[in-house]
C-alpha positions as a printed NumPy array, in Angstrom:
array([[155.582, -78.677,  63.617],
       [155.549, -81.026,  66.565],
       [154.786, -79.907,  70.098],
       [154.76 , -81.094,  73.695],
       [155.615, -84.682,  74.507],
       [155.363, -85.719,  70.863],
       [158.199, -83.397,  69.969],
       [160.468, -84.165,  72.918],
       [160.17 , -87.908,  72.402],
       [160.542, -87.782,  68.618],
       [163.772, -89.135,  67.094],
       [166.204, -86.8  ,  65.335],
       [165.535, -86.465,  61.64 ],
       [169.078, -86.009,  60.5  ],
       [172.653, -86.259,  61.766],
       [175.633, -83.977,  61.307],
       [178.973, -85.68 ,  61.115],
       [182.57 , -84.543,  61.397],
       [184.355, -87.812,  60.909],
       [181.595, -89.555,  62.838],
       [178.546, -89.006,  64.992],
       [178.422, -86.637,  67.932],
       [178.779, -89.657,  70.167],
       [182.014, -90.528,  68.377],
       [183.277, -86.971,  68.856],
       [182.543, -87.086,  72.586],
       [184.134, -90.515,  73.041],
       [187.252, -89.433,  71.119],
       [187.557, -86.364,  73.347],
       [187.52 , -88.552,  76.44 ],
       [190.394, -90.526,  74.928],
       [192.402, -87.363,  74.29 ],
       [191.549, -86.844,  70.6  ],
       [190.342, -83.209,  70.603],
       [190.403, -82.143,  66.943],
       [186.764, -82.875,  66.118],
       [185.667, -81.617,  69.527],
       [187.355, -78.239,  68.981],
       [185.808, -78.042,  65.521],
       [182.387, -78.656,  67.071],
       [182.888, -75.893,  69.649],
       [184.099, -73.518,  66.944],
       [180.963, -74.081,  64.86 ],
       [178.605, -73.638,  67.829],
       [180.345, -70.37 ,  68.765],
       [180.171, -69.014,  65.232],
       [177.852, -65.996,  65.205],
       [177.131, -66.656,  61.532],
       [175.843, -70.175,  62.124],
       [172.638, -70.867,  60.22 ],
       [169.357, -72.007,  61.744],
       [169.534, -75.311,  59.865],
       [172.965, -76.047,  61.308],
       [171.788, -75.276,  64.84 ],
       [168.785, -77.563,  64.395],
       [170.954, -80.406,  63.144],
       [173.353, -80.101,  66.044],
       [170.536, -79.892,  68.578],
       [169.05 , -83.063,  67.148],
       [172.417, -84.793,  67.576],
       [172.696, -83.559,  71.146],
       [169.191, -84.733,  71.989],
       [170.127, -88.232,  70.883],
       [173.399, -88.162,  72.835],
       [172.456, -86.536,  76.151],
       [173.42 , -89.698,  78.   ],
       [177.054, -88.956,  77.14 ],
       [176.921, -85.297,  78.288],
       [178.334, -85.965,  81.743],
       [179.973, -83.305,  83.879],
       [183.145, -83.86 ,  81.828],
       [181.45 , -81.889,  79.064],
       [180.332, -78.96 ,  81.212],
       [182.147, -76.484,  78.958],
       [180.344, -77.787,  75.882],
       [176.94 , -77.651,  77.568],
       [177.727, -74.105,  78.686],
       [178.226, -73.14 ,  75.053],
       [174.893, -74.72 ,  74.14 ],
       [173.11 , -72.825,  76.915],
       [174.568, -69.541,  75.623],
       [173.228, -70.019,  72.117],
       [170.984, -67.083,  71.089],
       [168.088, -69.466,  70.564],
       [165.314, -67.011,  71.389],
       [166.288, -64.766,  68.495],
       [166.225, -67.62 ,  65.984],
       [163.387, -69.133,  63.961],
       [160.491, -70.928,  65.592],
       [161.934, -74.239,  64.386],
       [165.121, -73.554,  66.335],
       [163.096, -72.576,  69.399],
       [161.1  , -75.806,  69.331],
       [164.207, -77.937,  68.842],
       [165.952, -76.138,  71.686],
       [163.024, -76.734,  74.059],
       [163.205, -80.411,  73.187],
       [166.93 , -80.422,  73.885],
       [166.421, -78.82 ,  77.322],
       [163.83 , -81.428,  78.24 ],
       [166.089, -84.282,  77.211],
       [169.143, -82.758,  78.909],
       [167.642, -82.278,  82.376],
       [165.926, -85.66 ,  82.193],
       [169.206, -87.462,  81.562],
       [171.694, -85.154,  83.313],
       [170.213, -83.38 ,  86.342],
       [173.692, -82.038,  87.059],
       [172.866, -79.306,  84.53 ],
       [169.562, -78.321,  86.131],
       [170.901, -75.192,  87.817],
       [172.684, -74.083,  84.65 ],
       [169.492, -74.434,  82.632],
       [167.488, -72.522,  85.228],
       [170.1  , -69.751,  85.328],
       [169.917, -69.452,  81.551],
       [166.129, -69.131,  81.572],
       [166.083, -66.602,  84.428],
       [168.639, -64.466,  82.593],
       [166.073, -63.984,  79.822],
       [163.412, -62.581,  82.178],
       [164.667, -59.067,  81.456],
       [165.069, -57.269,  78.127],
       [168.325, -58.055,  76.289],
       [171.16 , -55.659,  76.937],
       [172.686, -53.516,  74.215],
       [176.001, -51.652,  74.272],
       [176.041, -48.026,  73.208],
       [179.21 , -45.991,  72.791],
       [179.179, -42.355,  73.819],
       [182.453, -40.415,  73.752],
       [184.442, -43.658,  73.698],
       [182.563, -44.942,  76.757],
       [180.521, -48.134,  76.636],
       [177.044, -47.678,  78.124],
       [175.   , -50.825,  78.679],
       [171.26 , -50.594,  78.911],
       [168.112, -52.614,  78.279],
       [166.826, -52.917,  74.748],
       [163.301, -51.555,  75.145],
       [162.585, -51.77 ,  71.425],
       [162.631, -55.556,  71.276],
       [159.532, -56.362,  69.223],
       [159.382, -60.002,  70.283],
       [159.9  , -59.352,  73.982],
       [156.514, -60.657,  75.093],
       [156.841, -63.71 ,  72.858],
       [160.31 , -64.426,  74.222],
       [158.984, -64.311,  77.769],
       [156.247, -66.757,  76.841],
       [158.849, -69.111,  75.387],
       [161.003, -68.886,  78.515],
       [158.023, -69.865,  80.646],
       [157.391, -72.809,  78.318],
       [161.001, -73.857,  78.851],
       [160.661, -73.581,  82.619],
       [157.457, -75.586,  82.632],
       [159.115, -78.264,  80.508],
       [161.995, -78.57 ,  82.941],
       [159.661, -78.617,  85.952],
       [157.683, -81.417,  84.314],
       [160.702, -83.688,  84.024],
       [162.434, -82.632,  87.27 ],
       [159.901, -82.352,  90.127],
       [162.498, -80.769,  92.418],
       [162.809, -77.774,  90.083],
       [161.076, -75.267,  92.434],
       [163.559, -75.731,  95.284],
       [166.495, -75.152,  92.925],
       [164.803, -72.307,  91.09 ],
       [164.07 , -69.961,  94.   ],
       [167.697, -69.135,  94.92 ],
       [168.367, -68.461,  91.242],
       [165.443, -66.04 ,  91.02 ],
       [166.784, -64.214,  94.07 ],
       [170.274, -64.064,  92.598],
       [169.05 , -62.731,  89.256],
       [166.79 , -60.004,  90.656],
       [168.003, -56.707,  89.136],
       [169.395, -53.98 ,  91.364],
       [166.797, -51.367,  92.285],
       [168.712, -48.699,  90.346],
       [168.191, -50.537,  87.074],
       [165.738, -49.114,  84.551],
       [162.011, -49.203,  85.187],
       [161.598, -51.492,  82.19 ],
       [164.108, -54.018,  83.487],
       [162.493, -54.173,  86.929],
       [159.   , -54.263,  85.441],
       [159.821, -57.224,  83.197],
       [161.506, -59.233,  85.925],
       [158.729, -58.741,  88.494],
       [156.122, -59.542,  85.861],
       [157.871, -62.793,  85.016],
       [158.295, -63.772,  88.657],
       [154.576, -63.39 ,  89.21 ],
       [153.831, -65.454,  86.112],
       [155.874, -68.302,  87.591],
       [153.512, -68.459,  90.572],
       [150.66 , -69.423,  88.249],
       [152.205, -72.743,  87.167],
       [154.531, -73.304,  90.14 ],
       [152.169, -72.346,  92.983],
       [154.437, -73.805,  95.66 ],
       [156.759, -70.847,  95.024],
       [154.116, -68.146,  95.351],
       [154.777, -67.212,  98.968],
       [158.546, -67.046,  98.475],
       [158.188, -65.037,  95.273],
       [155.799, -62.58 ,  96.91 ],
       [158.24 , -62.198,  99.801],
       [161.071, -61.53 ,  97.354],
       [159.108, -58.905,  95.438],
       [157.84 , -57.117,  98.548],
       [161.335, -57.141, 100.032],
       [162.668, -55.386,  96.919],
       [159.749, -52.953,  96.886],
       [160.482, -52.051, 100.498],
       [164.091, -51.283,  99.619],
       [162.884, -48.855,  96.975],
       [160.262, -47.43 ,  99.318],
       [162.626, -46.64 , 102.174],
       [165.261, -45.358,  99.717],
       [162.886, -42.669,  98.477],
       [162.068, -40.372, 101.434],
       [158.617, -38.867, 101.196],
       [159.975, -35.325, 101.344],
       [162.258, -36.008,  98.364],
       [159.294, -37.333,  96.388],
       [157.197, -34.319,  97.31 ],
       [159.973, -31.906,  96.331],
       [160.44 , -33.649,  92.983],
       [156.693, -33.576,  92.292],
       [156.454, -29.899,  93.192],
       [159.335, -29.055,  90.891],
       [157.792, -31.049,  88.071],
       [154.375, -29.466,  88.57 ],
       [155.889, -26.014,  88.354],
       [157.657, -26.645,  85.074],
       [156.394, -27.158,  81.555],
       [156.875, -30.809,  80.631],
       [155.755, -32.327,  77.368],
       [153.335, -35.202,  77.514],
       [154.686, -38.651,  76.921],
       [153.186, -42.092,  76.945],
       [154.143, -44.962,  79.185],
       [155.1  , -48.444,  78.107],
       [152.266, -50.891,  77.634],
       [151.783, -53.217,  80.567],
       [153.075, -56.744,  80.234],
       [150.243, -58.685,  81.836],
       [148.326, -60.403,  79.089],
       [145.455, -61.225,  81.413],
       [142.077, -59.511,  81.155],
       [141.89 , -55.793,  81.892],
       [138.879, -53.588,  82.36 ],
       [137.755, -51.514,  79.42 ],
       [138.609, -48.19 ,  81.009],
       [142.202, -49.251,  81.482],
       [142.412, -50.34 ,  77.851],
       [141.042, -47.028,  76.63 ],
       [143.415, -44.981,  78.749],
       [146.506, -47.166,  78.46 ],
       [148.251, -45.113,  75.771],
       [147.013, -41.681,  76.781],
       [148.896, -41.11 ,  80.032],
       [150.45 , -37.695,  80.486],
       [153.377, -36.729,  82.632],
       [150.939, -36.07 ,  85.467],
       [150.58 , -39.867,  85.744],
       [154.323, -40.37 ,  86.05 ],
       [156.425, -39.708,  89.109],
       [159.14 , -37.083,  88.848],
       [161.305, -38.906,  91.395],
       [163.01 , -41.861,  89.611],
       [162.759, -44.288,  92.529],
       [159.149, -43.269,  93.097],
       [158.391, -43.976,  89.442],
       [159.962, -47.443,  89.721],
       [157.935, -48.126,  92.855],
       [154.754, -46.903,  91.211],
       [155.217, -49.192,  88.208],
       [156.001, -52.243,  90.333],
       [153.14 , -51.598,  92.745],
       [150.712, -51.429,  89.844],
       [152.019, -54.743,  88.546],
       [151.411, -56.258,  91.989],
       [147.908, -54.754,  92.096],
       [147.141, -56.185,  88.644],
       [148.373, -59.587,  89.75 ],
       [146.209, -59.562,  92.883],
       [143.161, -58.6  ,  90.856],
       [143.805, -61.205,  88.158],
       [144.255, -63.984,  90.709],
       [141.19 , -63.053,  92.732],
       [138.745, -62.248,  89.967],
       [137.645, -64.731,  87.319],
       [135.499, -63.376,  84.479],
       [134.925, -60.229,  86.48 ],
       [133.646, -62.095,  89.554],
       [135.453, -62.634,  92.821],
       [136.69 , -66.179,  93.349],
       [136.463, -66.365,  97.133],
       [138.595, -69.503,  97.509],
       [141.435, -68.142,  95.37 ],
       [141.238, -64.841,  97.198],
       [141.407, -66.615, 100.563],
       [144.556, -68.456,  99.516],
       [146.231, -65.299,  98.241],
       [145.104, -63.344, 101.302],
       [146.842, -65.866, 103.577],
       [150.065, -65.513, 101.624],
       [149.898, -61.723, 101.652],
       [149.215, -61.613, 105.397],
       [152.257, -63.82 , 105.929],
       [154.347, -61.418, 103.86 ],
       [152.861, -58.475, 105.749],
       [153.794, -59.987, 109.116],
       [157.292, -60.938, 108.051],
       [158.311, -57.826, 106.127],
       [155.932, -54.894, 106.551],
       [155.311, -54.92 , 110.3  ],
       [158.999, -54.825, 111.294],
       [160.019, -52.28 , 108.617],
       [160.532, -48.685, 109.623],
       [159.663, -45.878, 107.174],
       [157.612, -47.867, 104.687],
       [155.142, -45.43 , 103.158],
       [153.52 , -47.229, 100.276],
       [154.179, -50.949,  99.896],
       [151.609, -51.904, 102.541],
       [148.859, -50.914, 100.113],
       [148.742, -54.469,  98.778],
       [146.788, -55.406, 101.92 ],
       [144.56 , -52.371, 101.518],
       [143.863, -53.516,  97.951],
       [142.949, -57.163,  98.558],
       [140.848, -56.313, 101.617],
       [138.702, -54.009,  99.471],
       [137.374, -56.959,  97.465],
       [135.112, -58.284, 100.219],
       [134.284, -57.067, 103.708],
       [135.129, -60.454, 105.198],
       [138.791, -59.995, 104.259],
       [138.912, -56.522, 105.8  ],
       [137.385, -57.851, 109.006],
       [139.788, -60.785, 109.035],
       [142.729, -58.393, 108.634],
       [141.5  , -56.186, 111.464],
       [141.096, -59.259, 113.674],
       [144.619, -60.343, 112.75 ],
       [146.042, -56.955, 113.714],
       [144.001, -56.912, 116.923],
       [145.463, -60.259, 117.992],
       [148.943, -58.894, 117.335],
       [148.201, -55.805, 119.397],
       [146.676, -57.402, 122.474],
       [149.088, -60.35 , 122.719],
       [151.605, -59.488, 125.466],
       [154.012, -62.131, 124.144],
       [154.63 , -60.112, 120.974],
       [157.462, -57.545, 120.973],
       [156.249, -54.099, 121.975],
       [157.272, -52.566, 118.653],
       [155.163, -55.085, 116.726],
       [152.175, -54.443, 119.   ],
       [152.547, -50.699, 118.497],
       [152.817, -51.114, 114.737],
       [149.718, -53.306, 114.665],
       [147.808, -50.685, 116.629],
       [148.82 , -47.951, 114.229],
       [147.727, -50.021, 111.248],
       [144.349, -50.665, 112.875],
       [143.8  , -46.941, 113.292],
       [144.866, -46.164, 109.751],
       [142.796, -48.974, 108.288],
       [139.647, -47.953, 110.148],
       [140.193, -44.316, 109.245],
       [141.112, -44.67 , 105.59 ],
       [139.372, -47.751, 104.172],
       [136.069, -46.393, 102.895],
       [134.874, -49.925, 102.152],
       [134.647, -50.631, 105.887],
       [131.106, -49.809, 107.056],
       [130.553, -47.714, 110.133],
       [129.103, -50.697, 112.003],
       [132.475, -52.442, 111.695],
       [134.273, -49.267, 112.749],
       [132.102, -49.061, 115.86 ],
       [132.674, -52.733, 116.687],
       [136.443, -52.207, 116.487],
       [136.24 , -48.995, 118.499],
       [134.323, -50.847, 121.2  ],
       [136.987, -53.546, 121.307],
       [139.898, -51.098, 121.419],
       [138.341, -48.752, 123.973],
       [137.393, -51.637, 126.257],
       [141.007, -52.829, 126.101],
       [142.187, -49.312, 127.03 ],
       [139.894, -49.204, 130.063],
       [141.055, -52.638, 131.232],
       [144.657, -51.504, 130.785],
       [143.986, -48.402, 132.903],
       [142.297, -50.564, 135.556],
       [145.393, -52.743, 135.772],
       [147.67 , -49.715, 136.14 ],
       [145.734, -48.123, 138.951],
       [147.147, -50.611, 141.441],
       [150.656, -50.719, 139.953],
       [153.831, -48.713, 140.469],
       [154.251, -47.818, 136.785],
       [151.112, -45.718, 136.371],
       [152.86 , -42.691, 134.901],
       [153.478, -41.278, 131.45 ],
       [156.269, -43.321, 129.841],
       [156.238, -44.566, 126.278],
       [158.835, -47.247, 126.929],
       [156.55 , -48.821, 129.525],
       [153.181, -48.302, 127.849],
       [153.897, -48.198, 124.12 ],
       [151.019, -50.513, 123.074],
       [148.613, -48.454, 125.185],
       [149.566, -45.214, 123.477],
       [149.463, -46.879, 120.081],
       [145.924, -48.092, 120.783],
       [144.947, -44.602, 121.896],
       [146.306, -43.288, 118.626],
       [144.305, -45.86 , 116.691],
       [141.075, -44.849, 118.438],
       [141.716, -41.106, 118.113],
       [142.694, -41.474, 114.482],
       [139.618, -43.511, 113.578],
       [137.411, -41.012, 115.411],
       [138.962, -38.054, 113.594],
       [138.242, -39.531, 110.169],
       [134.95 , -41.257, 110.905],
       [133.27 , -38.718, 113.171],
       [130.873, -37.556, 110.458],
       [129.636, -41.089, 109.835],
       [129.389, -41.765, 113.568],
       [127.183, -38.706, 113.999],
       [125.346, -38.922, 110.68 ],
       [121.648, -39.708, 110.594],
       [120.951, -39.402, 114.306],
       [123.193, -36.946, 116.105],
       [121.666, -37.77 , 119.466],
       [122.4  , -41.48 , 119.194],
       [125.846, -40.804, 117.779],
       [126.743, -38.571, 120.704],
       [125.339, -41.119, 123.151],
       [127.557, -43.781, 121.585],
       [130.642, -41.583, 121.948],
       [129.676, -40.753, 125.507],
       [129.449, -44.427, 126.419],
       [133.031, -44.924, 125.253],
       [134.055, -42.735, 128.223],
       [136.958, -40.944, 126.556],
       [137.076, -38.622, 129.53 ],
       [138.571, -41.371, 131.672],
       [141.117, -42.301, 129.006],
       [142.412, -38.792, 128.353],
       [142.501, -37.902, 132.048],
       [144.209, -41.053, 133.32 ],
       [147.677, -40.922, 134.848],
       [149.223, -42.294, 131.65 ],
       [148.256, -38.998, 129.962],
       [147.853, -40.191, 126.362],
       [147.25 , -36.667, 125.009],
       [150.789, -35.716, 125.92 ],
       [152.285, -38.649, 124.043],
       [150.047, -39.611, 121.167],
       [148.298, -36.825, 119.4  ],
       [151.181, -34.876, 117.86 ],
       [152.678, -38.012, 116.394],
       [149.662, -39.697, 114.773],
       [151.056, -40.619, 111.401],
       [148.794, -41.077, 108.39 ],
       [149.86 , -44.475, 107.078],
       [147.592, -44.47 , 104.052],
       [147.658, -40.815, 102.988],
       [150.546, -40.923, 100.504],
       [148.554, -41.47 ,  97.327],
       [150.974, -39.859,  94.817],
       [151.668, -43.408,  93.31 ],
       [149.263, -46.16 ,  92.325],
       [146.608, -43.485,  92.734],
       [144.071, -44.899,  90.277],
       [143.902, -48.208,  92.121],
       [143.623, -46.832,  95.64 ],
       [141.524, -43.666,  95.207],
       [138.134, -45.399,  94.863],
       [138.588, -47.22 ,  98.181],
       [140.203, -44.395, 100.122],
       [138.509, -42.346, 102.856],
       [139.299, -38.627, 102.727],
       [139.092, -36.176, 105.615],
       [135.709, -34.535, 106.07 ],
       [135.455, -31.545, 108.342],
       [132.717, -31.06 , 110.887],
       [130.073, -28.533, 109.954],
       [129.714, -25.395, 112.04 ],
       [126.533, -26.803, 113.529],
       [128.241, -30.073, 114.51 ],
       [131.122, -28.192, 116.127],
       [128.728, -26.076, 118.146],
       [126.837, -29.193, 119.18 ],
       [130.038, -30.89 , 120.328],
       [131.002, -27.87 , 122.435],
       [127.836, -28.   , 124.524],
       [128.246, -28.868, 128.23 ],
       [128.306, -32.576, 128.99 ],
       [125.905, -34.275, 131.372],
       [125.172, -37.919, 131.939],
       [122.292, -39.24 , 129.874],
       [118.995, -39.688, 131.637],
       [115.589, -40.617, 130.381],
       [114.537, -37.001, 130.84 ],
       [117.505, -35.402, 129.116],
       [119.024, -37.062, 126.048],
       [120.684, -33.997, 124.479],
       [124.006, -34.416, 126.245],
       [127.348, -34.109, 124.55 ],
       [130.609, -35.962, 124.122],
       [132.916, -34.799, 126.89 ],
       [132.153, -33.179, 130.202],
       [132.864, -29.504, 129.902],
       [134.285, -27.919, 126.732],
       [136.442, -29.862, 124.312],
       [139.989, -28.452, 124.599],
       [140.83 , -26.74 , 121.337],
       [144.584, -27.192, 121.557],
       [144.929, -30.495, 123.347],
       [141.823, -32.485, 122.48 ],
       [141.041, -34.664, 119.511],
       [138.815, -32.324, 117.525],
       [141.275, -29.483, 117.772],
       [143.923, -31.344, 115.761],
       [144.47 , -29.735, 112.352],
       [143.038, -32.16 , 109.804],
       [145.636, -31.238, 107.213],
       [148.319, -33.032, 109.183],
       [146.578, -36.281, 108.323],
       [144.791, -35.454, 105.105],
       [147.695, -34.227, 103.001],
       [151.066, -35.837, 102.671],
       [152.288, -32.63 , 101.056],
       [152.069, -30.906, 104.429],
       [153.779, -33.701, 106.344],
       [157.06 , -32.679, 107.961],
       [160.235, -34.066, 106.454],
       [160.886, -36.098, 109.578],
       [157.554, -37.887, 109.506],
       [157.319, -41.453, 108.285],
       [154.528, -43.35 , 106.651],
       [154.542, -46.417, 108.832],
       [155.362, -47.572, 112.319],
       [157.294, -48.014, 114.544],
       [155.606, -44.896, 115.881],
       [157.846, -42.056, 116.941],
       [156.191, -40.46 , 119.909],
       [156.766, -36.733, 120.146],
       [156.561, -35.046, 123.519],
       [154.429, -31.952, 123.837],
       [153.619, -29.658, 126.739],
       [150.025, -29.382, 127.851]])
């Protein structure tokens, strides 16, 4: 069997004739003699055609591609609809050679060839009759599915080799062929998997493909309200459901041993009861696997590859995640890649900070960036407390400067439309403090309290902008919904830890300014307000998505809820 260039450039071994060569048939057709041409079409459309006959015809076509001008578009269409993937390996190899020759000689058929290949990136469809009704669905029992996908990628690489402009023509076709989000999990899984595989050998398309995938994931995300997911999970947990296994993942890249051992032993507890949530969970895990496979080589982080992918993912985050309302889960791809190395987490925080403090950005984007900073600092357990403190210092200093600038202005009153970024930054600081207080005070309570005292929260909460009235009831936990993709995120996720009784008593002590003689002072002057202050907020409102109200959302823009003090 020949392969690669040797095969494509090899001459046909045999000809098939109906009163002449294929070239003769094509020339006769152009002169109006259609008998042999119709006979040729009839044979190619015959479902009983043998592999040997297909091979012979393909060899003829390879030798005559120069004659396959746009006048023969109908004939080429028939060739592109041949069920070549289900034939013998000899047919497959001959067909790949034909595609290479065709696009080299007749680029007019490039789009048609790309459409044909993209159509095979999902399982073949079968028609089932139930009560005289035709029901079309994906054929999940296709034994050669993985092999067929490999062959399709070979075909695409062959075309890209001979037509350098292939990527720019391919992307619109990939968008057009993306299955609707209500298609089966298997169909969506296969298509997303194949899109990500394309980025490996056509890297110029990676950013656009990632944007396409995240855009579709967001549509699923916002179409599955968190309360609906929670209700479905509660119903499922209260009923007796038999265990069933999930389909084996399609990535043929390296996996860790634990994943291999557990792959076929999933129970229903690992599957989402809500159908859209299950689709989202499957697709998110494919994206996580892709990120890991790109960034890690032989189990070690490839910093340069990770940097390149990080830049693409940040671009996608800015374009799609930041402006999207009610996204609860898709943003975890940034959480995931930032967990690989502290430098990426710090770079992401710096990126969000620049978005927040830039007055030229729309207010809603600045508010969203602030909320993500708070959530990231609070929830990412791979961020050390020294980084948390550095960010807190930056944010709190910005708040004090903002208050300074308002003291001489005419808009120094509580209004979210005027001071949205300010309130969002307050939320970020309060949120980070709520989840990281134990680490801030751990080891040396005296120093921890001195650090908090120096942040001067008293001035912030008592300023005329009155952040407690606006912010606290509406702090939304962006990274708390862990009922999908749980195995990937859990190890890097910071859970709520309550203060001990002793810590609470210590925080309630009267506050005095630190002096060299007295270093046992507390956090706020006077007692911490139990209903209005930060510590008095019920932790469950952040720690458990099960207890979140139906109206809450998992991502900004922040909805500020008024409360009476």
